[in-house]
Coordinates of C-alpha atoms (C1' of nucleotides) in Angstrom, one line a residue:
Chain A
M530 CA 0.0 0.0 0.0
K531 CA 1.9 3.0 -1.3
K532 CA 1.0 6.2 0.3
N533 CA 0.7 9.3 -1.7
K534 CA 3.1 12.2 -1.2
T535 CA 1.2 14.0 1.4
E536 CA 0.9 10.9 3.6
T537 CA 4.6 10.3 3.3
E538 CA 5.3 13.8 4.4
Q539 CA 2.9 13.2 7.2
T540 CA 5.0 10.3 8.4
I541 CA 8.1 12.4 8.4
Q542 CA 6.3 15.2 10.1
N543 CA 5.0 12.8 12.7
L544 CA 8.4 11.3 13.4
M545 CA 10.0 14.7 13.8
E546 CA 7.2 15.9 16.1
K547 CA 7.5 12.9 18.4
A548 CA 11.3 13.0 18.2
R549 CA 11.2 16.7 19.2
Q550 CA 9.0 15.9 22.2
H551 CA 11.2 13.1 23.4
F552 CA 14.5 14.9 22.8
T553 CA 13.3 17.9 24.7
E554 CA 11.8 15.9 27.5
Y555 CA 14.4 13.2 28.1
G556 CA 17.5 14.3 26.2
Y557 CA 19.0 12.7 23.2
A558 CA 20.9 9.9 25.0
N559 CA 17.8 8.8 27.0
V560 CA 15.6 8.4 24.0
T561 CA 15.4 5.2 21.8
L562 CA 14.4 5.3 18.2
E563 CA 12.0 2.5 19.0
E564 CA 10.0 4.8 21.3
I565 CA 9.8 7.5 18.7
A566 CA 8.8 5.1 15.9
Q567 CA 6.2 3.5 18.1
E568 CA 4.6 6.9 19.0
A569 CA 4.6 7.8 15.3
N570 CA 2.9 4.4 14.6
V571 CA 5.7 3.1 12.4
T572 CA 8.7 0.9 12.9
R573 CA 12.3 1.8 13.1
G574 CA 12.6 0.7 9.5
A575 CA 10.5 3.6 8.4
L576 CA 12.5 5.9 10.5
Y577 CA 15.8 4.7 8.9
H578 CA 14.2 5.1 5.5
H579 CA 13.6 8.8 6.0
F580 CA 16.6 9.7 8.2
K581 CA 20.2 8.6 7.9
N582 CA 20.5 7.7 11.6
K583 CA 19.7 8.9 15.1
K584 CA 21.9 11.9 14.6
G585 CA 20.3 12.7 11.3
L586 CA 16.9 12.8 12.9
F587 CA 18.2 15.0 15.7
L588 CA 19.8 17.3 13.2
A589 CA 16.5 17.7 11.4
V590 CA 14.7 18.5 14.6
F591 CA 17.5 20.9 15.6
E592 CA 17.2 22.8 12.4
V593 CA 13.5 23.2 12.8
V594 CA 13.9 24.6 16.3
Q595 CA 16.6 27.0 15.3
K596 CA 14.5 28.2 12.3
E597 CA 11.5 28.8 14.5
I598 CA 13.5 31.0 16.9
G599 CA 15.2 32.8 14.1
E600 CA 11.9 33.8 12.6
H601 CA 10.7 34.8 16.0
V602 CA 13.7 37.1 16.3
E603 CA 13.4 38.6 12.9
A604 CA 9.7 39.3 13.4
A605 CA 10.4 41.0 16.7
A606 CA 13.1 43.2 15.2
A607 CA 10.9 44.2 12.3
Q608 CA 8.5 45.7 14.7
S609 CA 10.6 48.8 15.0
N610 CA 12.5 50.8 12.5
N611 CA 15.0 52.2 14.9
S612 CA 18.2 50.2 14.8
W613 CA 18.8 50.2 18.5
Q614 CA 15.3 49.1 19.2
Q615 CA 15.6 46.4 16.7
L616 CA 18.7 45.1 18.3
I617 CA 17.1 45.1 21.7
N618 CA 13.8 43.6 20.5
G619 CA 15.8 40.9 18.8
C620 CA 17.7 40.0 21.9
Q621 CA 14.6 39.8 24.0
A622 CA 12.8 37.7 21.4
Y623 CA 15.8 35.3 21.4
L624 CA 15.6 34.9 25.1
E625 CA 11.9 34.2 24.9
G626 CA 12.1 31.9 22.0
A627 CA 14.9 29.8 23.4
V628 CA 13.3 29.5 26.8
V629 CA 9.9 28.3 25.7
S630 CA 9.0 24.6 25.6
Q631 CA 12.5 23.6 26.8
N632 CA 14.0 24.4 23.5
Q633 CA 17.3 25.0 25.3
R634 CA 17.9 21.3 25.8
I635 CA 18.0 20.6 22.1
L636 CA 19.6 23.9 21.2
L637 CA 22.2 24.5 23.8
I638 CA 22.8 21.3 25.7
D639 CA 22.5 18.3 23.4
G640 CA 23.1 20.2 20.2
P641 CA 26.9 20.8 20.5
A642 CA 27.6 17.4 21.9
I643 CA 25.6 15.4 19.5
L644 CA 26.2 17.3 16.3
G645 CA 29.8 17.9 17.1
W646 CA 31.2 21.3 17.5
D647 CA 31.9 22.1 13.8
T648 CA 28.5 21.1 12.6
F649 CA 26.8 22.9 15.5
R650 CA 28.9 26.0 14.8
K651 CA 27.8 26.1 11.2
M652 CA 24.2 25.8 12.1
D653 CA 24.4 28.4 14.8
E654 CA 26.2 30.8 12.5
K655 CA 23.7 30.2 9.8
Y656 CA 20.5 30.7 11.8
S657 CA 21.1 32.2 15.1
M658 CA 24.2 34.4 15.0
N659 CA 23.7 35.7 11.5
S660 CA 21.0 38.2 12.2
L661 CA 22.8 39.5 15.2
R662 CA 26.0 39.9 13.3
E663 CA 24.3 41.6 10.4
Q664 CA 22.5 44.0 12.7
L665 CA 25.7 44.9 14.4
Q666 CA 27.6 45.2 11.1
F667 CA 24.8 47.5 9.7
M668 CA 25.0 49.7 12.8
Q669 CA 28.7 49.9 12.8
E670 CA 28.7 51.0 9.2
R671 CA 26.5 53.9 10.2
E672 CA 28.8 54.6 13.1
L673 CA 26.1 53.8 15.6
I674 CA 28.5 51.5 17.4
K675 CA 32.2 51.7 18.0
P676 CA 34.7 50.2 15.7
I677 CA 35.2 47.0 17.7
S678 CA 35.4 43.6 16.0
V679 CA 31.9 42.7 15.0
E680 CA 32.7 39.0 15.2
A681 CA 33.9 39.3 18.8
M682 CA 30.9 41.3 19.8
T683 CA 28.6 38.8 18.1
H684 CA 30.1 35.8 19.8
C685 CA 30.2 37.5 23.3
L686 CA 26.6 38.7 23.1
S687 CA 25.4 35.4 21.7
G688 CA 27.2 33.5 24.5
A689 CA 25.8 35.8 27.1
M690 CA 22.3 35.2 25.8
N691 CA 22.7 31.5 25.6
E692 CA 23.9 31.2 29.1
A693 CA 21.2 33.6 30.2
V694 CA 18.6 31.3 28.5
L695 CA 19.8 28.3 30.5
W696 CA 19.8 30.3 33.7
I697 CA 16.4 31.7 33.1
S698 CA 14.9 28.4 32.2
D699 CA 16.2 27.1 35.5
H700 CA 14.1 29.6 37.5
S701 CA 10.5 29.6 38.5
D702 CA 10.1 33.3 38.3
Q703 CA 11.3 33.5 34.7
K704 CA 9.8 36.9 34.1
D705 CA 11.7 38.7 36.8
V706 CA 15.0 37.0 35.9
K707 CA 14.5 37.7 32.2
E708 CA 14.1 41.4 33.0
E709 CA 17.3 41.3 35.0
V710 CA 19.1 39.8 32.1
M711 CA 17.7 42.4 29.7
I712 CA 19.1 45.1 32.0
V713 CA 22.5 43.6 31.8
L714 CA 22.3 43.1 28.1
K715 CA 21.3 46.7 27.6
H716 CA 24.3 47.8 29.6
M717 CA 26.5 45.6 27.5
L718 CA 25.0 46.9 24.2
E719 CA 25.3 50.4 25.5
S720 CA 29.0 49.9 26.0
F721 CA 29.3 49.4 22.2
R722 CA 27.4 52.5 21.4
N723 CA 29.2 55.4 19.7
R724 CA 28.7 58.6 21.6
Chain B
M488 CA 49.1 -9.5 43.7
K489 CA 47.9 -6.7 45.8
K490 CA 49.4 -3.3 45.1
N491 CA 50.1 -1.0 48.0
K492 CA 48.2 2.3 48.3
T493 CA 50.4 4.3 46.2
E494 CA 50.2 1.9 43.3
T495 CA 46.4 1.9 43.6
E496 CA 46.3 5.6 43.4
Q497 CA 48.6 5.4 40.4
T498 CA 46.1 3.2 38.7
I499 CA 43.4 5.7 39.3
Q500 CA 45.6 8.5 38.2
N501 CA 46.5 6.6 35.0
L502 CA 42.9 5.9 34.2
M503 CA 41.9 9.5 34.6
E504 CA 44.8 10.7 32.5
K505 CA 44.1 8.4 29.6
A506 CA 40.4 9.2 30.0
R507 CA 41.1 12.9 29.8
Q508 CA 43.2 12.5 26.7
H509 CA 40.6 10.4 24.9
F510 CA 37.6 12.5 26.0
T511 CA 39.3 15.7 24.8
E512 CA 40.5 14.2 21.6
Y513 CA 37.5 12.2 20.4
G514 CA 34.6 13.3 22.6
Y515 CA 32.7 11.3 25.2
A516 CA 30.5 9.4 22.9
N517 CA 33.3 8.2 20.6
V518 CA 35.4 6.8 23.4
T519 CA 35.1 3.3 24.8
L520 CA 36.0 2.3 28.3
E521 CA 37.9 -0.6 26.8
E522 CA 40.3 1.8 25.0
I523 CA 40.9 3.8 28.2
A524 CA 41.4 0.7 30.3
Q525 CA 43.8 -0.8 27.7
E526 CA 45.9 2.3 27.6
A527 CA 46.1 2.3 31.3
N528 CA 47.2 -1.3 31.2
V529 CA 44.2 -2.6 33.1
T530 CA 40.9 -4.2 32.2
R531 CA 37.5 -2.6 32.4
G532 CA 37.0 -4.5 35.6
A533 CA 39.5 -2.3 37.3
L534 CA 37.9 0.8 35.9
Y535 CA 34.5 -0.2 37.2
H536 CA 36.1 -0.9 40.5
H537 CA 37.3 2.6 40.9
F538 CA 34.5 4.5 39.1
K539 CA 30.8 4.0 39.2
N540 CA 30.4 4.0 35.4
K541 CA 31.4 5.9 32.3
K542 CA 29.6 9.0 33.5
G543 CA 31.4 8.7 36.9
L544 CA 34.8 8.6 35.2
F545 CA 33.9 11.6 33.1
L546 CA 32.7 13.5 36.1
A547 CA 36.0 12.9 37.8
V548 CA 37.9 14.2 34.8
F549 CA 35.6 17.1 34.5
E550 CA 36.2 18.2 38.1
V551 CA 39.9 18.1 37.6
V552 CA 39.8 20.3 34.5
Q553 CA 37.6 22.8 36.2
K554 CA 39.7 22.8 39.3
E555 CA 42.8 23.4 37.2
I556 CA 41.3 26.4 35.5
G557 CA 39.8 27.8 38.7
E558 CA 43.2 27.8 40.3
H559 CA 44.7 29.4 37.2
V560 CA 42.1 32.2 37.4
E561 CA 42.6 32.8 41.1
A562 CA 46.4 32.9 40.7
A563 CA 46.0 35.5 37.9
A564 CA 43.7 37.6 39.9
A565 CA 46.0 37.5 42.9
Q566 CA 48.7 39.2 40.9
S567 CA 47.1 42.6 41.4
N568 CA 45.5 44.2 44.3
N569 CA 43.3 46.5 42.3
S570 CA 39.8 45.1 42.0
W571 CA 39.3 46.1 38.4
Q572 CA 42.6 44.7 37.4
Q573 CA 41.8 41.5 39.3
L574 CA 38.6 41.1 37.4
I575 CA 40.3 41.6 34.1
N576 CA 43.1 39.4 34.9
G577 CA 40.7 36.7 36.0
C578 CA 38.7 36.9 32.7
Q579 CA 41.8 36.7 30.6
A580 CA 43.1 33.8 32.6
Y581 CA 39.9 32.0 32.2
L582 CA 40.0 32.4 28.4
E583 CA 43.5 31.1 28.3
G584 CA 42.9 28.2 30.7
A585 CA 39.8 27.0 28.9
V586 CA 41.4 27.2 25.5
V587 CA 44.6 25.3 26.2
S588 CA 44.7 21.6 25.5
Q589 CA 41.2 21.5 24.1
N590 CA 39.7 21.7 27.5
Q591 CA 36.6 23.3 26.0
R592 CA 35.4 19.9 24.7
I593 CA 35.1 18.5 28.1
L594 CA 34.1 21.7 29.8
L595 CA 31.6 23.2 27.5
I596 CA 30.6 20.7 24.9
D597 CA 30.3 17.3 26.5
G598 CA 30.0 18.5 30.1
P599 CA 26.4 19.8 30.0
A600 CA 25.1 17.0 27.8
I601 CA 26.7 14.1 29.7
L602 CA 26.4 15.3 33.3
G603 CA 22.9 16.7 32.7
W604 CA 22.1 20.3 33.1
D605 CA 21.6 20.4 36.9
T606 CA 24.8 18.5 37.8
F607 CA 26.7 20.6 35.3
R608 CA 25.3 23.8 36.7
K609 CA 26.2 22.9 40.3
M610 CA 29.8 22.2 39.2
D611 CA 30.0 25.3 37.2
E612 CA 28.6 27.4 40.0
K613 CA 31.0 25.8 42.5
Y614 CA 34.2 26.1 40.6
S615 CA 33.9 28.4 37.6
M616 CA 31.3 31.1 38.3
N617 CA 31.9 31.4 42.0
S618 CA 35.0 33.5 41.9
L619 CA 33.6 35.8 39.2
R620 CA 30.4 36.3 41.2
E621 CA 32.3 36.9 44.4
Q622 CA 34.5 39.5 42.8
L623 CA 31.5 41.3 41.3
Q624 CA 29.7 41.1 44.7
F625 CA 32.7 42.5 46.4
M626 CA 33.1 45.3 44.0
Q627 CA 29.4 46.1 44.1
E628 CA 29.5 46.4 47.9
R629 CA 32.2 49.0 47.5
E630 CA 30.1 50.8 44.9
L631 CA 32.7 50.2 42.2
I632 CA 30.0 48.8 40.0
K633 CA 26.4 49.7 39.5
P634 CA 23.6 48.2 41.5
I635 CA 22.6 45.6 38.8
S636 CA 21.8 42.0 39.6
V637 CA 25.1 40.3 40.3
E638 CA 23.7 37.0 39.3
A639 CA 22.6 38.3 36.0
M640 CA 26.0 39.9 35.3
T641 CA 27.8 36.8 36.4
H642 CA 25.8 34.6 34.0
C643 CA 26.0 36.9 31.1
L644 CA 29.8 37.4 31.5
S645 CA 30.4 33.7 32.0
G646 CA 28.3 32.9 29.0
A647 CA 30.1 35.5 26.9
M648 CA 33.5 34.0 27.9
N649 CA 32.5 30.5 27.3
E650 CA 31.3 31.2 23.8
A651 CA 34.4 33.2 23.3
V652 CA 36.5 30.3 24.3
L653 CA 34.9 28.1 21.7
W654 CA 35.3 30.7 19.1
I655 CA 38.9 31.4 19.9
S656 CA 39.8 27.7 19.9
D657 CA 38.4 27.4 16.5
H658 CA 40.8 29.9 15.1
S659 CA 44.4 29.6 14.0
D660 CA 45.4 33.1 15.1
Q661 CA 44.2 32.6 18.7
K662 CA 46.3 35.4 20.1
D663 CA 44.7 38.1 17.9
V664 CA 41.2 36.8 18.4
K665 CA 41.7 36.6 22.1
E666 CA 42.7 40.2 22.2
E667 CA 39.6 41.2 20.3
V668 CA 37.5 39.3 22.8
M669 CA 39.3 41.0 25.7
I670 CA 38.5 44.4 24.2
V671 CA 34.8 43.4 24.0
L672 CA 34.9 42.1 27.5
K673 CA 36.5 45.2 28.8
H674 CA 33.8 47.3 27.2
M675 CA 31.1 45.1 28.8
L676 CA 32.8 45.3 32.2
E677 CA 33.1 49.1 31.8
S678 CA 29.4 49.3 31.3
F679 CA 28.9 48.0 34.8
R680 CA 31.3 50.5 36.3
N681 CA 30.0 53.1 38.7
R682 CA 31.0 56.5 37.5
Chain C
dT284 C1' 46.7 -18.0 61.7
dA285 C1' 42.0 -17.2 60.2
dT286 C1' 39.1 -13.8 58.1
dT287 C1' 37.9 -9.9 55.8
dT288 C1' 38.7 -6.4 52.5
dT289 C1' 40.9 -4.6 48.5
dA290 C1' 42.1 -4.5 43.7
dC291 C1' 41.7 -6.2 40.1
dA292 C1' 40.4 -10.0 35.9
dT293 C1' 36.9 -12.7 33.5
dA294 C1' 32.7 -13.9 31.7
dC295 C1' 28.2 -12.9 30.6
dG296 C1' 23.7 -10.6 29.8
dT297 C1' 21.4 -6.9 27.6
dG298 C1' 19.9 -2.8 25.1
dC299 C1' 20.2 -0.1 21.3
dT300 C1' 21.9 1.1 17.0
dG301 C1' 22.6 0.3 12.2
dT302 C1' 22.1 -2.7 8.2
dA303 C1' 20.6 -6.2 5.1
dC304 C1' 16.8 -8.0 3.2
dG305 C1' 12.0 -8.8 2.1
dT306 C1' 7.5 -7.0 0.5
dA307 C1' 3.6 -4.5 -1.1
dT308 C1' 2.0 -0.6 -3.7
dG309 C1' 2.0 3.2 -6.7
dA310 C1' 4.3 5.4 -10.8
dT311 C1' 6.1 4.9 -15.4
dA312 C1' 7.1 3.3 -19.9
dA313 C1' 6.7 0.0 -23.7
Chain D
dT1243 C1' -2.3 -3.5 -20.4
dT1244 C1' 1.5 -5.3 -18.7
dA1245 C1' 6.3 -5.3 -17.3
dT1246 C1' 9.6 -2.7 -14.7
dC1247 C1' 11.1 0.3 -11.4
dA1248 C1' 11.0 3.2 -7.3
dT1249 C1' 9.1 4.2 -2.9
dA1250 C1' 7.8 3.3 1.7
dC1251 C1' 7.8 0.8 4.7
dG1252 C1' 8.4 -3.9 7.9
dT1253 C1' 11.4 -7.8 9.7
dA1254 C1' 15.3 -10.0 11.2
dC1255 C1' 19.8 -10.0 12.4
dA1256 C1' 24.5 -8.6 13.8
dG1257 C1' 27.6 -6.2 16.7
dC1258 C1' 29.2 -2.9 19.8
dA1259 C1' 29.6 -1.2 24.2
dC1260 C1' 27.9 -0.8 28.7
dG1261 C1' 27.1 -2.6 33.1
dT1262 C1' 27.0 -6.5 36.3
dA1263 C1' 28.0 -10.8 38.5
dT1264 C1' 31.4 -13.7 39.8
dG1265 C1' 36.1 -15.3 40.6
dT1266 C1' 40.7 -14.7 42.7
dA1267 C1' 45.0 -13.4 44.7
dA1268 C1' 47.2 -10.5 47.8
dA1269 C1' 47.2 -7.4 51.6
dA1270 C1' 45.1 -5.7 55.8
dT1271 C1' 43.1 -6.9 60.1
dA1272 C1' 41.7 -9.3 64.0

DNA sequence: TATTTTACATACGTGCTGTACGTATGATAA
DNA sequence: TTATCATACGTACAGCACGTATGTAAAATA
């Protein structure tokens, strides 16, 4: 019984959804492909047909999560036409996006270890860091920020936010903590400002 | 053939050394306990006698690495008696310590994923973040830095440095890149300064 | 000297991954 | 219309690596 294209895509969609749930809840190492396949009502054979291996499945899920957050950030930035406000909006949106639904586990904990540093780095550069870097670059060209290495600023800010995400998601009063982080981030950004 | 106490400790020492080498070079998942045991001239039985399991061995190695860097940071800070200089020295020492001999793989990549977030966090708080937090706290009490959440500053700075470490260690011209990072860090720190 | 504890080695079971192979069904071309 | 091929799975198997149970010799202890 051959399924038509939409049903095939549905199978893939299903597998990725269940995989995402399990990876976020239990962590990559504590999840078996059998579980995922069962919940998607197929066997591991189907899974291996659509994905190269366990890592491949994780990679697919990882990309989706990163894309989601990336879009969330872009949307938040687009709500203002002031460069500084865009930057700040983007940072805040990133914090929110990464914290919700335990995304941090896939993004920041398992991601680097499972994908390997180089693969992870490429992904992170492509989706997550890129918009930040471009924004900083853009602002530096207009002399809104000091002539400091954009790369260095990007990495330091990105790192600060990632650690902040992990810290925030570990707290019950996430809202308060997030505000504290935003204050710190604003200070940091301010230190780059040309005055 | 029972070994005396020193020889026993030597066995443990040996296992941990080889384990550290393998973990840093290939990553936790790509290392088998058989390899480690063989290189230490014992069987896996000996390994399991001294360590609870693979994770336990990793944890032991992880602690050693963190302790090493922590001491390196403290020593660097102690070279000045000016609070600001101590802070900057500490940051620089941390960058250097984490970059050398691929420590980042154990510390920042595998650490969180293998130990689990909560365990990792406790370790990191205990060894790595603590001196930074205490320094910031100390300086804030003397009104050298603004009344911003010390916790938030600590996490953001720590995150910035960790990401910076990974970025630096990915570059051939580590010295130049490290200097760029230090410039950024100094700006960030400056933004916390009370003026 | 008898007994327990330590420091290993050996042997085995088990879970999970990946792979090879089988099969049914829809698409395609002669 | 039929023969052939590709797709989308399922099934069965192999192997690796972990952990555990058990054995053993030597040192510590009583």
